[in-house]
Tab-separated table of C-alpha atoms in Angstrom:
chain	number	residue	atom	x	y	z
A	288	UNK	CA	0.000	0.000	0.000
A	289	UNK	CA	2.970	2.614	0.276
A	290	UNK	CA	2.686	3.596	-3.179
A	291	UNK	CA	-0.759	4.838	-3.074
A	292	UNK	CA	-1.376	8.008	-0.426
A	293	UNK	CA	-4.414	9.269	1.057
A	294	UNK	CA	-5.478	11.721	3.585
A	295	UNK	CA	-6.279	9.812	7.011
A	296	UNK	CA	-9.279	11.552	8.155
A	297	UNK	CA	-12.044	13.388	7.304
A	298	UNK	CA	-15.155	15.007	9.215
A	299	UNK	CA	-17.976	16.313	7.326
A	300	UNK	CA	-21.165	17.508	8.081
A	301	UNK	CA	-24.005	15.664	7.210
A	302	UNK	CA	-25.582	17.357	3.592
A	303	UNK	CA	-22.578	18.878	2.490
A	304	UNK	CA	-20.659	16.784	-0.080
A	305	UNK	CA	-17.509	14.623	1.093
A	306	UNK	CA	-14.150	15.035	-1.177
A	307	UNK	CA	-11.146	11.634	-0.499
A	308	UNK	CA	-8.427	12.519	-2.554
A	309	UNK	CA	-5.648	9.960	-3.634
A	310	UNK	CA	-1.820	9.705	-5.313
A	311	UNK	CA	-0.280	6.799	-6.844
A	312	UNK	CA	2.605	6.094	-8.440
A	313	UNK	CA	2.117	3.655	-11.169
A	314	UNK	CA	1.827	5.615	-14.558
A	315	UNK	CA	0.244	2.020	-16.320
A	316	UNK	CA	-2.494	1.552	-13.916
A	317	UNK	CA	-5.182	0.615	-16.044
A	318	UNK	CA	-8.107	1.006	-13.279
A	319	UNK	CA	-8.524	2.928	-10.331
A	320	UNK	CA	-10.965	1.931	-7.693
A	321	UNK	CA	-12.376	3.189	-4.473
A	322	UNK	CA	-13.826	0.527	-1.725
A	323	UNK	CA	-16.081	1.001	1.155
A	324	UNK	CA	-15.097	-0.767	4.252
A	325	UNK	CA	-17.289	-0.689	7.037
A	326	UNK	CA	-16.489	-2.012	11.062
A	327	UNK	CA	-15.517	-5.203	10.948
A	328	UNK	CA	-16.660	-6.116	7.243
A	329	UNK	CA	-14.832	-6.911	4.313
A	330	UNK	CA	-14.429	-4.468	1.652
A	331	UNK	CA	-17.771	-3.320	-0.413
A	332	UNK	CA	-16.473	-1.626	-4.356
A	333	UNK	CA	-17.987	1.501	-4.737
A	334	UNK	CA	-16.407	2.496	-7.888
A	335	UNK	CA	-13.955	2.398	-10.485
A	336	UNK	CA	-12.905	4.765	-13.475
A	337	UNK	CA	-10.695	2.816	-16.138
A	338	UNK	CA	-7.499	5.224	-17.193
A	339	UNK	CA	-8.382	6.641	-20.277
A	340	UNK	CA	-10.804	8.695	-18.655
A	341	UNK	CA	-11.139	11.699	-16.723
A	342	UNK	CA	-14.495	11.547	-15.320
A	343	UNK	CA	-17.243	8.937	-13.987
A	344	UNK	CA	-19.981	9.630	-11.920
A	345	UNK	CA	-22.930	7.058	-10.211
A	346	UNK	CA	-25.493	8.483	-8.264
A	347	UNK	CA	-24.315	10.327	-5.531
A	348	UNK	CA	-20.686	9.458	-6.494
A	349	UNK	CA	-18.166	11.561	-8.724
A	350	UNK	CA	-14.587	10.217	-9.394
A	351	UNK	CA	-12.185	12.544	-11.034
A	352	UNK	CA	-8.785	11.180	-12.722
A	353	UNK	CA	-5.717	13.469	-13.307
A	354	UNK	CA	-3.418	11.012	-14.738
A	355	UNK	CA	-0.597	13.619	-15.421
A	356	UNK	CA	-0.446	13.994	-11.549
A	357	UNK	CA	-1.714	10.901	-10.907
A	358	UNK	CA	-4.215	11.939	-8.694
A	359	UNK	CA	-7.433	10.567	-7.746
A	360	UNK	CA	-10.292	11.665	-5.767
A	361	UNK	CA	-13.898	10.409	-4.700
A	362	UNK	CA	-16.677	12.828	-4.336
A	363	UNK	CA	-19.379	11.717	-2.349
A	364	UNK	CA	-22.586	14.158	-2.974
A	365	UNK	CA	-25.539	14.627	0.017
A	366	UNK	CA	-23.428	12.465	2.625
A	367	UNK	CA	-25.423	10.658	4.752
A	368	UNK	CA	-24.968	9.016	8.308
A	369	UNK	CA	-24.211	5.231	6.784
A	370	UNK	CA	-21.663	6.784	4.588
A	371	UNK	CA	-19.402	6.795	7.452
A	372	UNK	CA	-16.769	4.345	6.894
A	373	UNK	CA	-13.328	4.152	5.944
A	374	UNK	CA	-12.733	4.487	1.964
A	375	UNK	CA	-9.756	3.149	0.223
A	376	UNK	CA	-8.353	4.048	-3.222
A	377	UNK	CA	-6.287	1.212	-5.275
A	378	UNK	CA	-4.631	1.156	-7.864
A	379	UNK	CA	-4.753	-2.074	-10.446
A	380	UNK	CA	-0.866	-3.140	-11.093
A	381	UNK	CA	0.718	-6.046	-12.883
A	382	UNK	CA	-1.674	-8.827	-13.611
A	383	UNK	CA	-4.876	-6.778	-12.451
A	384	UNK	CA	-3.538	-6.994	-9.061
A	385	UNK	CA	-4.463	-4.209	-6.274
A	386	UNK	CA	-2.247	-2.496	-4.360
A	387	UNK	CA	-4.577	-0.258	-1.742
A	388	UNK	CA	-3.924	2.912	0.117
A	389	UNK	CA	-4.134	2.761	3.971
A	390	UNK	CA	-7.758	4.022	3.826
A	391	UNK	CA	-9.639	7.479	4.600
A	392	UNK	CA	-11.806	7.153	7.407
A	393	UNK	CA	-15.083	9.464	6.895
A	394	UNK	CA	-16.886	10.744	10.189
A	395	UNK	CA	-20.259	12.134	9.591
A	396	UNK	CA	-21.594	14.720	12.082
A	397	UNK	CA	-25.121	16.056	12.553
B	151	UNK	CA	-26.556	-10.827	-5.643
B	152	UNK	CA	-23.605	-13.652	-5.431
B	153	UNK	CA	-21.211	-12.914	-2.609
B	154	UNK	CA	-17.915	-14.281	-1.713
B	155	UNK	CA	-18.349	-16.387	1.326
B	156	UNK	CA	-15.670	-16.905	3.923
B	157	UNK	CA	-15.266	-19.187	7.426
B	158	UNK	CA	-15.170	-18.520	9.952
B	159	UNK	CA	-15.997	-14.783	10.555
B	160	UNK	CA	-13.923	-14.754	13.766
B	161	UNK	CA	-11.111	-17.125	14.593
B	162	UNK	CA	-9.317	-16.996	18.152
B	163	UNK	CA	-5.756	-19.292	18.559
B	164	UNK	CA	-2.836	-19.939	20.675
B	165	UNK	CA	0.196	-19.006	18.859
B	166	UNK	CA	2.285	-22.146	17.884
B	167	UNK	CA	-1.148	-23.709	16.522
B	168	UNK	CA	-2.381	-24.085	13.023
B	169	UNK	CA	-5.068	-22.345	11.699
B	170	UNK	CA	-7.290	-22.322	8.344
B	171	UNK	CA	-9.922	-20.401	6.432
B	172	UNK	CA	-12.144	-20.970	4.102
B	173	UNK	CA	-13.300	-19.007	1.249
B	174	UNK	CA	-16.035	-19.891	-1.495
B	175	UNK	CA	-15.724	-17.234	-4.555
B	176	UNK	CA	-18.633	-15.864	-6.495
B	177	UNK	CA	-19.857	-18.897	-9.070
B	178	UNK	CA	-17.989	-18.642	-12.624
B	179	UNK	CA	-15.215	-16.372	-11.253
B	180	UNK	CA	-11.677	-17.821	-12.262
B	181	UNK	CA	-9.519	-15.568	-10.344
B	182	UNK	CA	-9.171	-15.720	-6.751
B	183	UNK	CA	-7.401	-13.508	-4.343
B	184	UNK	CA	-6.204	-13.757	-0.289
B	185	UNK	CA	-5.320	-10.459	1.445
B	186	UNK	CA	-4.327	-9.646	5.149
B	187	UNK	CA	-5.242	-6.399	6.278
B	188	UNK	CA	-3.482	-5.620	9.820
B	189	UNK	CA	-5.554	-2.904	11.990
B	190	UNK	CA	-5.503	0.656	10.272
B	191	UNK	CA	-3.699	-0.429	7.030
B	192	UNK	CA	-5.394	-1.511	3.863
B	193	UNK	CA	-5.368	-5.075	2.744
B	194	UNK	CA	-1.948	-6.489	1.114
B	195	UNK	CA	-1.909	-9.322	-1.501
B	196	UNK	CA	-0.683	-12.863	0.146
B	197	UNK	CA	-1.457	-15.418	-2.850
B	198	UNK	CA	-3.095	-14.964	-6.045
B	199	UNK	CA	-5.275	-17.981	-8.238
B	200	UNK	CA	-6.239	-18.248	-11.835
B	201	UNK	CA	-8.484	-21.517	-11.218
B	202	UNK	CA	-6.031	-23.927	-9.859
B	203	UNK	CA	-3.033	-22.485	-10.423
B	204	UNK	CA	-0.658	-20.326	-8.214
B	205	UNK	CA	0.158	-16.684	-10.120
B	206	UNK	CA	1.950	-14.839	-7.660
B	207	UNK	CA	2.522	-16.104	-3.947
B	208	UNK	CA	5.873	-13.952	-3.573
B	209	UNK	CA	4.266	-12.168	-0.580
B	210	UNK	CA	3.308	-15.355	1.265
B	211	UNK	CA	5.543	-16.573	4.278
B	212	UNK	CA	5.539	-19.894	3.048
B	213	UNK	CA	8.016	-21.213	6.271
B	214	UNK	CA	4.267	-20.818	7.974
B	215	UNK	CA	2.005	-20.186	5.238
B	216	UNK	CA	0.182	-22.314	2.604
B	217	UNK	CA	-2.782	-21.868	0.039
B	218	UNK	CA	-4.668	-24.193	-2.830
B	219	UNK	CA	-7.443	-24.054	-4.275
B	220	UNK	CA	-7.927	-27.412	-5.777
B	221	UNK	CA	-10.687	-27.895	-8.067
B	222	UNK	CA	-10.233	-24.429	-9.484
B	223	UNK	CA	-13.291	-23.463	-6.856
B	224	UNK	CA	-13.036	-22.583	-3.055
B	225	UNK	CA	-9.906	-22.695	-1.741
B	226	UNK	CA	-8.015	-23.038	1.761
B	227	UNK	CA	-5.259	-20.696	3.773
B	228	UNK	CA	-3.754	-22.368	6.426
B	229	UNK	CA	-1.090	-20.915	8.834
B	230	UNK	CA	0.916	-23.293	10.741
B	231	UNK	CA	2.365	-22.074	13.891
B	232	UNK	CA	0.338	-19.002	14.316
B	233	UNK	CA	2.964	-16.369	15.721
B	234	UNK	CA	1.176	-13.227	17.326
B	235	UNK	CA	1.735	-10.952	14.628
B	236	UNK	CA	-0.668	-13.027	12.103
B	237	UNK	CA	-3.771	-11.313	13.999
B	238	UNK	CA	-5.376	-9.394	11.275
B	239	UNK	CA	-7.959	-9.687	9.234
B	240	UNK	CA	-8.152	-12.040	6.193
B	241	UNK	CA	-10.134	-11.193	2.846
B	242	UNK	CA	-10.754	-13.076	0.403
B	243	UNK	CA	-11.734	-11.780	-3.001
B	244	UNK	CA	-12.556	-13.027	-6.370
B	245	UNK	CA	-12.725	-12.015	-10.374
B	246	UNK	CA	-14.014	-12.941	-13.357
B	247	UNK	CA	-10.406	-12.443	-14.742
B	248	UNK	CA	-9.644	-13.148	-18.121
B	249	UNK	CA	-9.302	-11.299	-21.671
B	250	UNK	CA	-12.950	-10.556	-22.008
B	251	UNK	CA	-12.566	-8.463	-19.065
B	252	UNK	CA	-13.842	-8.358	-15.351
B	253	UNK	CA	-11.199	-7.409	-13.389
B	254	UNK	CA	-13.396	-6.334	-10.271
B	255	UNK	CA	-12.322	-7.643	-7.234
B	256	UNK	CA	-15.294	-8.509	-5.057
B	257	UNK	CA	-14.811	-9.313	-1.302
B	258	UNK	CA	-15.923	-11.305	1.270
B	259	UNK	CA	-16.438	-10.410	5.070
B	260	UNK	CA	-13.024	-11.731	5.861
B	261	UNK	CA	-12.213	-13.589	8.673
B	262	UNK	CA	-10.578	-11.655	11.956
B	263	UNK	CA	-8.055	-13.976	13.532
B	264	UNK	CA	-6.460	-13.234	16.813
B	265	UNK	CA	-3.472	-14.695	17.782
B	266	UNK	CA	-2.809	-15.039	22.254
């Protein structure tokens, strides 16, 4: 996981939209992918945005690619109370395997 | 929806004993991964399948360690002694894998061993 970075924390208040932002190193990553992991649970995939593009959005989700920086980031849109979790970023590397970040974990306040 | 399935959920040891989980992929997928994910870090690739076959167990302690998966379907990882720093949790995931695409990894609830 030490080649892929992301912020630790985040608190947000419920309504207002929720931005995880990601950097990895590996320019031939051919998908990026953000998981959901919830206490105690196994890992739920949210999302993923193959590299030729710069945009993808699903519902309440937005993911934004800036390959030249290789930057990622995860908008959430409206968060909600059960979107508190912790949210990983990974980055597909040789042989489609995944090499993950060490996770953002999202608090939600009232 | 299909789901990876795992056993058990929740496995508590002595360290010097052996240990093993269980993991049953999502029907029709060919690849088949095993992660450990220590507290606060995000889940690191142990062994890798494509059906039956090994593809990359270069991050498996195999002096303790061992994996199959031998009808190409669920498979086993066994870990024998336990030493105290194998607590973690251990995910299994699975793909469809393959040219035609599928590379999603989906996971299963993992199993949280603790090692005394």
């Amino acid at each position: 996981g030490e080649d892929v970075e992301q912020s630790l924390f985040l608190s947000v208040r419920e309504g207002d939209s929720s931005v995880i932002n990601c950097t990895y190193t590996d320019s031939s990553s051919t998908y990026l992918y953000w998981y959901k992991q919830e206490p105690g649970a196994g890992l739920q995939l949210l999302t993923y945005i193959f590299s030729n593009m710069d945009m993808k959005q699903d519902q309440r989700l937005t993911v934004l690619l800036n390959k030249k920086d290789k930057h990622l980031s995860l908008r959430i849109a409206d968060t909600q109370t059960g979107d508190s979790a912790i949210y990983f970023c990974a980055e597909s590397i040789r042989d489609y395997k995944l090499s993950f970040g060490a996770g953002t974990t999202v608090t939600v306040r009232a | 929806e299909a789901e990876v399935a795992q056993s058990p959920r929740y496995k508590i040891t002595e360290k010097s004993q052996a240990v093993a989980f269980w993991c049953d992929p999502i029907s029709g997928h060919a690849t088949l991964y095993w992660y450990r994910q220590i507290l606060g870090q995000g889940p690191e690739l142990l062994v890798q399948f494509q059906d039956e076959s090994v593809v990359d167990d270069s991050q498996l302690p195999k002096d303790r360690f061992s994996a199959e998966r031998l009808k190409g379907v669920d498979s086993t990882l066994k870990i024998q002694p336990a030493e105290l720093g194998d607590s973690a949790m251990y995910l299994c995931a699975s793909s469809l894998g393959g040219p035609q695409g599928g590379y999603e990894q989906y996971f299963g609830p993992g199993t949280r061993l603790t090692v005394t």
